[in-house]
Amino acid sequence: EPEVTQTPSHQVTQMGQEVILRCVPISNHLYFYWYRQILGQKVEFLVSFYNNEISEKSEIFDDQFSVERPDGSNFTLKIRSTKLEDSAMYFCASSDSSGANVLTFGAGSRLTVL
Amino acid sequence: AQSVTQPDIHITVSEGASLELRCNYSYGATPYLFWYVQSPGQGLQLLLKYFSGDTLVQGIKGFEAEFKRSQSSFNLRKPSVHWSDAAEYFCAVAPDDKIIFGKGTRLHILP
């Protein structure tokens, strides 16, 4: 069964450092998403991406966050200058259609900011 | 604003017992509804979904959920739980092309 692959599974970084989380969506999917889950809290929407541009972003997704699809297969989330409160599990998801789509989620990348 | 409420943070049941996890949503129309499961160290796996039609939907791993419009609920059920069902369960709604999750219910199974 096709799956969404995320790397790294766990990254530890110092506050202020840049972090890039990578995702390989399912190959024929066109819509891409990042979600975040702070420990003990709910999964929150960060951003959706379609046709090489952001379609929607939440208030969490401020100027320190950016997304990119650099090579037609990877979908990355960059955090420019990490803060302690960025520590969370970050989930990538993809789907083949918009609207009432069914997202396929990756296993997540756990980010720990020290 | 759209929201999803899972009133139970933790639920503990004995192996073999029946299970019901509660979910209520707040939305102007009937949204698309989902249940996801997250096992320790794993990602989010879709258990089942409701878009329209029959209000009782069957999912994977023996789970089912019933949509009740009058109660704005979409409770998840399983007649007999197994130890491997211990996980966190998230109810979710999709008012548009993004999903809004509830805070989750952690299920503990007693041997």
Tab-separated table of N, CA and C in Angstrom, chain B residues 13-108:
chain	number	residue	atom	x	y	z
B	13	VAL	N	-10.590	-0.010	29.388
B	13	VAL	CA	-11.524	-1.132	29.289
B	13	VAL	C	-10.741	-2.431	29.373
B	14	SER	N	-11.436	-3.473	29.748
B	14	SER	CA	-10.820	-4.791	29.813
B	14	SER	C	-10.820	-5.427	28.437
B	15	GLU	N	-9.801	-6.228	28.191
B	15	GLU	CA	-9.747	-6.938	26.912
B	15	GLU	C	-10.993	-7.803	26.768
B	16	GLY	N	-11.594	-7.724	25.582
B	16	GLY	CA	-12.820	-8.465	25.328
B	16	GLY	C	-14.083	-7.683	25.588
B	17	ALA	N	-13.955	-6.584	26.306
B	17	ALA	CA	-15.126	-5.747	26.592
B	17	ALA	C	-15.457	-4.880	25.388
B	18	SER	N	-16.664	-4.332	25.409
B	18	SER	CA	-17.073	-3.435	24.331
B	18	SER	C	-16.535	-2.036	24.603
B	19	LEU	N	-16.510	-1.252	23.538
B	19	LEU	CA	-15.914	0.078	23.608
B	19	LEU	C	-16.789	1.084	22.886
B	20	GLU	N	-16.919	2.266	23.466
B	20	GLU	CA	-17.516	3.381	22.753
B	20	GLU	C	-16.731	4.641	23.086
B	21	LEU	N	-16.227	5.293	22.067
B	21	LEU	CA	-15.529	6.562	22.226
B	21	LEU	C	-16.415	7.666	21.664
B	22	ARG	N	-16.574	8.706	22.457
B	22	ARG	CA	-17.513	9.747	22.090
B	22	ARG	C	-16.857	10.875	21.287
B	23	CYS	N	-17.653	11.417	20.389
B	23	CYS	CA	-17.194	12.548	19.580
B	23	CYS	C	-18.391	13.416	19.250
B	24	ASN	N	-18.274	14.697	19.502
B	24	ASN	CA	-19.298	15.659	19.101
B	24	ASN	C	-18.638	16.752	18.271
B	25	TYR	N	-19.372	17.249	17.304
B	25	TYR	CA	-18.802	18.287	16.455
B	25	TYR	C	-19.716	19.493	16.430
B	26	SER	N	-19.139	20.591	16.087
B	26	SER	CA	-19.891	21.832	15.944
B	26	SER	C	-19.597	22.377	14.558
B	27	TYR	N	-20.642	22.364	13.747
B	27	TYR	CA	-20.454	22.810	12.368
B	27	TYR	C	-21.805	23.151	11.791
B	28	GLY	N	-21.870	24.125	10.902
B	28	GLY	CA	-23.143	24.584	10.372
B	28	GLY	C	-23.867	23.571	9.524
B	29	ALA	N	-23.124	22.790	8.793
B	29	ALA	CA	-23.742	21.770	7.943
B	29	ALA	C	-23.212	20.421	8.398
B	30	THR	N	-23.579	19.395	7.695
B	30	THR	CA	-23.036	18.071	8.019
B	30	THR	C	-21.656	17.966	7.404
B	31	PRO	N	-20.659	17.892	8.233
B	31	PRO	CA	-19.304	17.820	7.688
B	31	PRO	C	-18.954	16.396	7.312
B	32	TYR	N	-17.818	16.239	6.739
B	32	TYR	CA	-17.262	14.914	6.554
B	32	TYR	C	-16.560	14.544	7.869
B	33	LEU	N	-16.757	13.324	8.298
B	33	LEU	CA	-16.322	12.890	9.624
B	33	LEU	C	-15.378	11.710	9.522
B	34	PHE	N	-14.405	11.691	10.403
B	34	PHE	CA	-13.370	10.665	10.367
B	34	PHE	C	-13.019	10.224	11.782
B	35	TRP	N	-12.513	9.012	11.870
B	35	TRP	CA	-11.801	8.566	13.052
B	35	TRP	C	-10.426	8.085	12.611
B	36	TYR	N	-9.403	8.586	13.324
B	36	TYR	CA	-8.037	8.156	13.101
B	36	TYR	C	-7.514	7.504	14.376
B	37	VAL	N	-6.562	6.595	14.208
B	37	VAL	CA	-5.906	5.977	15.348
B	37	VAL	C	-4.410	6.223	15.244
B	38	GLN	N	-3.808	6.476	16.392
B	38	GLN	CA	-2.363	6.693	16.452
B	38	GLN	C	-1.792	5.741	17.497
B	39	SER	N	-1.113	4.707	17.031
B	39	SER	CA	-0.448	3.795	17.951
B	39	SER	C	0.867	4.411	18.390
B	40	PRO	N	1.381	3.999	19.536
B	40	PRO	CA	2.621	4.608	20.053
B	40	PRO	C	3.739	4.590	19.013
B	41	GLY	N	4.310	5.752	18.765
B	41	GLY	CA	5.410	5.856	17.820
B	41	GLY	C	5.009	5.770	16.365
B	42	GLN	N	3.733	5.732	16.113
B	42	GLN	CA	3.255	5.594	14.726
B	42	GLN	C	2.557	6.861	14.259
B	43	GLY	N	2.245	6.888	12.979
B	43	GLY	CA	1.507	8.000	12.426
B	43	GLY	C	0.020	7.831	12.611
B	44	LEU	N	-0.730	8.632	11.914
B	44	LEU	CA	-2.186	8.604	12.010
B	44	LEU	C	-2.750	7.677	10.937
B	45	GLN	N	-3.522	6.711	11.378
B	45	GLN	CA	-4.120	5.764	10.442
B	45	GLN	C	-5.621	5.958	10.413
B	46	LEU	N	-6.177	6.035	9.225
B	46	LEU	CA	-7.617	6.214	9.087
B	46	LEU	C	-8.346	4.926	9.443
B	47	LEU	N	-9.281	5.014	10.391
B	47	LEU	CA	-10.103	3.868	10.762
B	47	LEU	C	-11.360	3.796	9.904
B	48	LEU	N	-12.018	4.922	9.753
B	48	LEU	CA	-13.252	4.969	8.980
B	48	LEU	C	-13.615	6.421	8.698
B	49	LYS	N	-14.573	6.581	7.794
B	49	LYS	CA	-15.004	7.922	7.420
B	49	LYS	C	-16.486	7.906	7.083
B	50	TYR	N	-17.126	9.048	7.255
B	50	TYR	CA	-18.513	9.232	6.862
B	50	TYR	C	-18.605	10.458	5.976
B	51	PHE	N	-19.163	10.252	4.797
B	51	PHE	CA	-19.394	11.376	3.893
B	51	PHE	C	-20.884	11.609	3.715
B	52	SER	N	-21.631	10.529	3.481
B	52	SER	CA	-23.070	10.632	3.301
B	52	SER	C	-23.630	9.217	3.298
B	53	GLY	N	-24.971	9.109	3.227
B	53	GLY	CA	-25.583	7.796	3.103
B	53	GLY	C	-25.817	7.129	4.440
B	54	ASP	N	-25.595	5.838	4.476
B	54	ASP	CA	-25.839	5.046	5.677
B	54	ASP	C	-25.096	5.654	6.865
B	55	THR	N	-25.829	5.882	7.933
B	55	THR	CA	-25.224	6.585	9.078
B	55	THR	C	-24.367	5.672	9.942
B	56	LEU	N	-24.422	4.385	9.696
B	56	LEU	CA	-23.548	3.448	10.418
B	56	LEU	C	-22.462	3.027	9.437
B	57	VAL	N	-21.236	3.387	9.757
B	57	VAL	CA	-20.130	3.082	8.844
B	57	VAL	C	-19.197	2.064	9.480
B	58	GLN	N	-18.719	1.188	8.643
B	58	GLN	CA	-17.787	0.160	9.092
B	58	GLN	C	-16.368	0.581	8.726
B	59	GLY	N	-15.440	0.266	9.605
B	59	GLY	CA	-14.057	0.597	9.332
B	59	GLY	C	-13.154	-0.611	9.438
B	60	ILE	N	-11.880	-0.326	9.529
B	60	ILE	CA	-10.908	-1.403	9.659
B	60	ILE	C	-10.812	-1.852	11.110
B	61	LYS	N	-10.212	-2.989	11.319
B	61	LYS	CA	-9.935	-3.528	12.653
B	61	LYS	C	-11.202	-3.759	13.482
B	62	GLY	N	-12.335	-3.929	12.828
B	62	GLY	CA	-13.567	-4.242	13.547
B	62	GLY	C	-14.287	-3.045	14.155
B	63	PHE	N	-13.846	-1.842	13.825
B	63	PHE	CA	-14.478	-0.639	14.351
B	63	PHE	C	-15.659	-0.214	13.480
B	64	GLU	N	-16.607	0.445	14.126
B	64	GLU	CA	-17.707	1.075	13.426
B	64	GLU	C	-18.032	2.404	14.112
B	65	ALA	N	-18.723	3.263	13.401
B	65	ALA	CA	-19.124	4.540	13.986
B	65	ALA	C	-20.501	4.900	13.456
B	66	GLU	N	-21.249	5.586	14.275
B	66	GLU	CA	-22.600	5.971	13.894
B	66	GLU	C	-22.739	7.486	13.925
B	67	PHE	N	-23.178	8.036	12.817
B	67	PHE	CA	-23.434	9.471	12.711
B	67	PHE	C	-24.871	9.732	13.163
B	68	LYS	N	-25.011	10.620	14.136
B	68	LYS	CA	-26.336	11.018	14.611
B	68	LYS	C	-26.450	12.533	14.464
B	69	ARG	N	-27.177	12.931	13.461
B	69	ARG	CA	-27.293	14.355	13.157
B	69	ARG	C	-27.938	15.116	14.304
B	70	SER	N	-28.961	14.517	14.911
B	70	SER	CA	-29.702	15.216	15.970
B	70	SER	C	-28.824	15.493	17.179
B	71	GLN	N	-27.814	14.669	17.369
B	71	GLN	CA	-26.926	14.848	18.517
B	71	GLN	C	-25.566	15.417	18.107
B	72	SER	N	-25.389	15.675	16.835
B	72	SER	CA	-24.088	16.138	16.324
B	72	SER	C	-22.966	15.251	16.851
B	73	SER	N	-23.209	13.953	16.737
B	73	SER	CA	-22.235	13.020	17.285
B	73	SER	C	-21.780	12.022	16.229
B	74	PHE	N	-20.619	11.472	16.469
B	74	PHE	CA	-20.037	10.445	15.587
B	74	PHE	C	-19.200	9.548	16.476
B	75	ASN	N	-19.882	8.711	17.257
B	75	ASN	CA	-19.208	7.873	18.240
B	75	ASN	C	-18.629	6.613	17.610
B	76	LEU	N	-17.466	6.253	18.085
B	76	LEU	CA	-16.759	5.071	17.590
B	76	LEU	C	-17.035	3.895	18.511
B	77	ARG	N	-17.264	2.730	17.920
B	77	ARG	CA	-17.576	1.559	18.732
B	77	ARG	C	-16.804	0.345	18.244
B	78	LYS	N	-16.606	-0.565	19.193
B	78	LYS	CA	-16.068	-1.877	18.854
B	78	LYS	C	-16.648	-2.865	19.853
B	79	PRO	N	-17.192	-3.996	19.375
B	79	PRO	CA	-17.868	-4.914	20.285
B	79	PRO	C	-16.937	-5.621	21.263
B	80	SER	N	-15.693	-5.851	20.860
B	80	SER	CA	-14.776	-6.594	21.724
B	80	SER	C	-13.351	-6.119	21.437
B	81	VAL	N	-12.758	-5.440	22.407
B	81	VAL	CA	-11.435	-4.862	22.151
B	81	VAL	C	-10.334	-5.890	22.393
B	82	HIS	N	-9.243	-5.659	21.715
B	82	HIS	CA	-8.056	-6.497	21.822
B	82	HIS	C	-6.925	-5.649	22.402
B	83	TRP	N	-5.940	-6.290	23.006
B	83	TRP	CA	-4.852	-5.524	23.630
B	83	TRP	C	-4.177	-4.604	22.612
B	84	SER	N	-4.173	-5.019	21.353
B	84	SER	CA	-3.508	-4.214	20.323
B	84	SER	C	-4.284	-2.951	19.974
B	85	ASP	N	-5.482	-2.812	20.518
B	85	ASP	CA	-6.259	-1.590	20.264
B	85	ASP	C	-5.816	-0.424	21.144
B	86	ALA	N	-4.942	-0.696	22.097
B	86	ALA	CA	-4.451	0.389	22.953
B	86	ALA	C	-3.736	1.416	22.086
B	87	ALA	N	-4.232	2.633	22.105
B	87	ALA	CA	-3.722	3.678	21.216
B	87	ALA	C	-4.446	4.974	21.548
B	88	GLU	N	-4.129	6.001	20.774
B	88	GLU	CA	-4.871	7.256	20.883
B	88	GLU	C	-5.786	7.364	19.670
B	89	TYR	N	-7.019	7.769	19.929
B	89	TYR	CA	-8.026	7.830	18.871
B	89	TYR	C	-8.470	9.280	18.697
B	90	PHE	N	-8.452	9.697	17.450
B	90	PHE	CA	-8.807	11.080	17.131
B	90	PHE	C	-10.035	11.097	16.234
B	91	CYS	N	-11.024	11.835	16.664
B	91	CYS	CA	-12.160	12.159	15.820
B	91	CYS	C	-11.799	13.411	15.030
B	92	ALA	N	-12.274	13.513	13.804
B	92	ALA	CA	-11.923	14.666	12.983
B	92	ALA	C	-13.073	15.022	12.054
B	93	VAL	N	-13.131	16.296	11.706
B	93	VAL	CA	-14.110	16.762	10.726
B	93	VAL	C	-13.370	17.475	9.609
B	94	ALA	N	-13.971	17.485	8.441
B	94	ALA	CA	-13.374	18.175	7.303
B	94	ALA	C	-14.422	19.106	6.701
B	95	PRO	N	-14.485	20.331	7.214
B	95	PRO	CA	-15.441	21.288	6.639
B	95	PRO	C	-15.022	21.747	5.244
B	96	ASP	N	-13.751	21.660	4.941
B	96	ASP	CA	-13.258	21.978	3.606
B	96	ASP	C	-12.134	21.002	3.312
B	97	ASP	N	-11.076	21.460	2.680
B	97	ASP	CA	-10.065	20.471	2.313
B	97	ASP	C	-8.998	20.280	3.389
B	98	LYS	N	-9.232	20.808	4.571
B	98	LYS	CA	-8.319	20.462	5.656
B	98	LYS	C	-9.119	19.778	6.751
B	99	ILE	N	-8.422	19.078	7.584
B	99	ILE	CA	-9.057	18.305	8.634
B	99	ILE	C	-8.835	18.993	9.980
B	100	ILE	N	-9.883	19.031	10.781
B	100	ILE	CA	-9.790	19.561	12.138
B	100	ILE	C	-9.938	18.392	13.094
B	101	PHE	N	-8.954	18.228	13.962
B	101	PHE	CA	-8.931	17.085	14.860
B	101	PHE	C	-9.454	17.451	16.241
B	102	GLY	N	-10.028	16.457	16.911
B	102	GLY	CA	-10.296	16.586	18.328
B	102	GLY	C	-9.012	16.374	19.107
B	103	LYS	N	-9.100	16.515	20.423
B	103	LYS	CA	-7.905	16.410	21.260
B	103	LYS	C	-7.484	14.974	21.496
B	104	GLY	N	-8.323	14.036	21.127
B	104	GLY	CA	-7.940	12.638	21.238
B	104	GLY	C	-8.422	11.986	22.525
B	105	THR	N	-8.606	10.682	22.438
B	105	THR	CA	-8.923	9.855	23.594
B	105	THR	C	-7.914	8.729	23.638
B	106	ARG	N	-7.221	8.626	24.748
B	106	ARG	CA	-6.238	7.551	24.885
B	106	ARG	C	-6.934	6.325	25.467
B	107	LEU	N	-6.838	5.229	24.768
B	107	LEU	CA	-7.484	3.982	25.183
B	107	LEU	C	-6.459	3.066	25.832
B	108	HIS	N	-6.760	2.645	27.060
B	108	HIS	CA	-5.931	1.689	27.780
B	108	HIS	C	-6.702	0.373	27.870
